[in-house]
Tab-separated table of N, CA and C in Angstrom:
chain	number	residue	atom	x	y	z
A	1	MET	N	163.664	99.862	117.594
A	1	MET	CA	163.460	100.395	116.263
A	1	MET	C	163.464	99.233	115.282
A	2	PRO	N	162.492	99.150	114.388
A	2	PRO	CA	162.441	98.046	113.425
A	2	PRO	C	163.569	98.148	112.408
A	3	LYS	N	163.964	96.989	111.916
A	3	LYS	CA	165.030	96.942	110.919
A	3	LYS	C	164.501	97.465	109.579
A	4	LEU	N	165.297	98.295	108.913
A	4	LEU	CA	164.918	98.821	107.605
A	4	LEU	C	165.298	97.823	106.519
A	5	ALA	N	164.434	97.670	105.567
A	5	ALA	CA	164.716	96.759	104.461
A	5	ALA	C	165.771	97.356	103.540
A	6	GLY	N	166.606	96.504	102.964
A	6	GLY	CA	167.626	96.952	102.026
A	6	GLY	C	167.059	97.041	100.624
A	7	ILE	N	167.931	97.310	99.671
A	7	ILE	CA	167.534	97.435	98.280
A	7	ILE	C	168.531	96.663	97.418
A	8	ASN	N	168.052	96.042	96.370
A	8	ASN	CA	168.889	95.308	95.437
A	8	ASN	C	169.778	96.295	94.691
A	9	HIS	N	171.049	95.947	94.445
A	9	HIS	CA	171.961	96.869	93.769
A	9	HIS	C	171.509	97.180	92.344
A	10	GLN	N	170.860	96.235	91.678
A	10	GLN	CA	170.374	96.485	90.319
A	10	GLN	C	169.252	97.519	90.318
A	11	ARG	N	168.427	97.490	91.335
A	11	ARG	CA	167.353	98.482	91.448
A	11	ARG	C	167.926	99.867	91.727
A	12	ALA	N	168.997	99.914	92.530
A	12	ALA	CA	169.652	101.196	92.821
A	12	ALA	C	170.266	101.782	91.555
A	13	VAL	N	170.931	100.941	90.751
A	13	VAL	CA	171.534	101.412	89.502
A	13	VAL	C	170.454	101.940	88.572
A	14	LYS	N	169.341	101.233	88.483
A	14	LYS	CA	168.231	101.665	87.630
A	14	LYS	C	167.687	103.024	88.083
A	15	ALA	N	167.578	103.216	89.397
A	15	ALA	CA	167.073	104.491	89.926
A	15	ALA	C	168.030	105.633	89.616
A	16	PHE	N	169.336	105.396	89.769
A	16	PHE	CA	170.303	106.447	89.477
A	16	PHE	C	170.357	106.744	87.975
A	17	LYS	N	170.166	105.731	87.130
A	17	LYS	CA	170.141	105.968	85.680
A	17	LYS	C	168.986	106.893	85.308
A	18	LYS	N	167.856	106.736	85.983
A	18	LYS	CA	166.698	107.585	85.710
A	18	LYS	C	166.958	109.045	86.079
A	19	THR	N	167.913	109.275	86.977
A	19	THR	CA	168.208	110.646	87.400
A	19	THR	C	169.396	111.244	86.661
A	20	GLY	N	169.905	110.543	85.639
A	20	GLY	CA	170.950	111.122	84.804
A	20	GLY	C	172.343	110.548	84.984
A	21	PHE	N	172.497	109.529	85.804
A	21	PHE	CA	173.807	108.896	85.984
A	21	PHE	C	173.986	107.791	84.959
A	22	TRP	N	175.250	107.448	84.648
A	22	TRP	CA	175.552	106.309	83.794
A	22	TRP	C	176.720	105.546	84.401
A	23	VAL	N	176.807	104.268	84.046
A	23	VAL	CA	177.839	103.391	84.592
A	23	VAL	C	179.153	103.662	83.872
A	24	VAL	N	180.226	103.880	84.637
A	24	VAL	CA	181.543	104.093	84.044
A	24	VAL	C	182.477	102.923	84.315
A	25	ARG	N	182.215	102.150	85.376
A	25	ARG	CA	183.091	101.039	85.713
A	25	ARG	C	182.315	100.025	86.554
A	26	GLN	N	182.596	98.739	86.329
A	26	GLN	CA	181.951	97.682	87.103
A	26	GLN	C	182.992	96.685	87.579
A	27	GLY	N	182.817	96.206	88.763
A	27	GLY	CA	183.682	95.206	89.368
A	27	GLY	C	182.947	94.713	90.606
A	28	LYS	N	183.622	94.710	91.757
A	28	LYS	CA	182.937	94.393	93.007
A	28	LYS	C	182.011	95.528	93.418
A	29	HIS	N	182.267	96.707	92.878
A	29	HIS	CA	181.424	97.878	93.070
A	29	HIS	C	181.094	98.451	91.696
A	30	ILE	N	180.030	99.232	91.627
A	30	ILE	CA	179.627	99.881	90.377
A	30	ILE	C	179.861	101.377	90.540
A	31	ALA	N	180.698	101.945	89.681
A	31	ALA	CA	180.956	103.384	89.713
A	31	ALA	C	180.057	104.047	88.670
A	32	MET	N	179.363	105.097	89.100
A	32	MET	CA	178.463	105.824	88.218
A	32	MET	C	178.789	107.311	88.302
A	33	THR	N	178.535	108.025	87.228
A	33	THR	CA	178.758	109.467	87.214
A	33	THR	C	177.642	110.155	86.446
A	34	ASN	N	177.496	111.440	86.723
A	34	ASN	CA	176.574	112.262	85.941
A	34	ASN	C	177.360	113.350	85.213
A	35	GLY	N	178.676	113.169	85.127
A	35	GLY	CA	179.543	114.156	84.511
A	35	GLY	C	180.101	115.147	85.511
A	36	ASP	N	179.457	115.248	86.668
A	36	ASP	CA	179.876	116.181	87.701
A	36	ASP	C	180.331	115.438	88.960
A	37	ARG	N	179.580	114.424	89.343
A	37	ARG	CA	179.859	113.668	90.560
A	37	ARG	C	180.017	112.193	90.249
A	38	ILE	N	180.773	111.503	91.081
A	38	ILE	CA	180.959	110.061	90.954
A	38	ILE	C	180.406	109.410	92.216
A	39	ILE	N	179.604	108.371	92.052
A	39	ILE	CA	179.101	107.602	93.188
A	39	ILE	C	179.535	106.157	93.008
A	40	THR	N	179.652	105.440	94.100
A	40	THR	CA	180.041	104.040	94.079
A	40	THR	C	178.978	103.230	94.794
A	41	ILE	N	178.451	102.220	94.102
A	41	ILE	CA	177.408	101.363	94.649
A	41	ILE	C	177.982	99.959	94.812
A	42	PRO	N	177.922	99.396	96.028
A	42	PRO	CA	178.426	98.035	96.219
A	42	PRO	C	177.493	97.010	95.572
A	43	ARG	N	178.065	95.906	95.105
A	43	ARG	CA	177.262	94.831	94.524
A	43	ARG	C	176.835	93.861	95.615
A	44	ALA	N	176.080	94.338	96.551
A	44	ALA	CA	175.582	93.512	97.641
A	44	ALA	C	174.079	93.384	97.488
A	45	ASN	N	173.566	92.240	97.842
A	45	ASN	CA	172.120	92.050	97.815
A	45	ASN	C	171.664	91.535	99.161
A	46	PRO	N	170.912	92.313	99.889
A	46	PRO	CA	170.541	93.695	99.611
A	46	PRO	C	171.603	94.671	100.120
A	47	ILE	N	171.595	95.868	99.567
A	47	ILE	CA	172.434	96.950	100.084
A	47	ILE	C	171.712	97.498	101.306
A	48	ASP	N	172.427	97.632	102.392
A	48	ASP	CA	171.855	98.132	103.633
A	48	ASP	C	171.195	99.500	103.396
A	49	ALA	N	170.062	99.707	104.016
A	49	ALA	CA	169.306	100.952	103.829
A	49	ALA	C	170.123	102.176	104.258
A	50	TYR	N	170.923	102.042	105.298
A	50	TYR	CA	171.727	103.170	105.758
A	50	TYR	C	172.856	103.478	104.782
A	51	THR	N	173.409	102.447	104.148
A	51	THR	CA	174.437	102.657	103.128
A	51	THR	C	173.842	103.401	101.937
A	52	MET	N	172.661	102.978	101.473
A	52	MET	CA	172.011	103.660	100.345
A	52	MET	C	171.660	105.094	100.709
A	53	ALA	N	171.282	105.330	101.944
A	53	ALA	CA	170.974	106.703	102.361
A	53	ALA	C	172.224	107.574	102.264
A	54	GLY	N	173.371	107.020	102.626
A	54	GLY	CA	174.618	107.767	102.521
A	54	GLY	C	174.993	108.053	101.083
A	55	ILE	N	174.754	107.102	100.182
A	55	ILE	CA	175.057	107.297	98.769
A	55	ILE	C	174.123	108.331	98.153
A	56	ALA	N	172.860	108.272	98.508
A	56	ALA	CA	171.850	109.126	97.876
A	56	ALA	C	171.686	110.487	98.537
A	57	THR	N	172.325	110.729	99.659
A	57	THR	CA	172.107	111.971	100.411
A	57	THR	C	172.365	113.216	99.585
A	58	PHE	N	173.445	113.246	98.842
A	58	PHE	CA	173.792	114.469	98.122
A	58	PHE	C	172.831	114.767	96.979
A	59	ARG	N	172.087	113.796	96.494
A	59	ARG	CA	171.161	114.014	95.382
A	59	ARG	C	169.977	114.875	95.793
A	60	ARG	N	169.583	114.771	97.046
A	60	ARG	CA	168.418	115.505	97.542
A	60	ARG	C	167.212	115.311	96.633
A	61	ALA	N	167.025	114.072	96.225
A	61	ALA	CA	165.909	113.750	95.340
A	61	ALA	C	165.266	112.462	95.810
A	62	LYS	N	164.068	112.226	95.379
A	62	LYS	CA	163.383	110.982	95.698
A	62	LYS	C	163.769	109.954	94.636
A	63	LEU	N	164.824	109.189	94.938
A	63	LEU	CA	165.371	108.282	93.950
A	63	LEU	C	164.637	106.962	93.853
A	64	PHE	N	164.075	106.504	94.940
A	64	PHE	CA	163.595	105.133	94.970
A	64	PHE	C	162.097	105.018	94.847
A	65	VAL	N	161.482	105.905	94.154
A	65	VAL	CA	160.072	105.806	93.849
A	65	VAL	C	159.989	105.205	92.448
A	66	ILE	N	160.193	103.892	92.380
A	66	ILE	CA	160.193	103.185	91.110
A	66	ILE	C	158.870	102.438	90.987
A	67	ARG	N	158.212	102.670	89.903
A	67	ARG	CA	156.913	102.001	89.709
A	67	ARG	C	157.059	100.906	88.678
């Protein structure tokens, strides 16, 4: 199976902001909320594709279609 490409943490934050999340805390990880749920994004470059899939699973949305 081919290796999946990761995603830059800044691009992930931008994608979540477009879906209604905002940053509440920053450190080694970035905590974001939409008022209902809290997600944590690691500041790794790149973030492993499987890690991002786990973070984005509950959204059930196409988050990474950034043009």
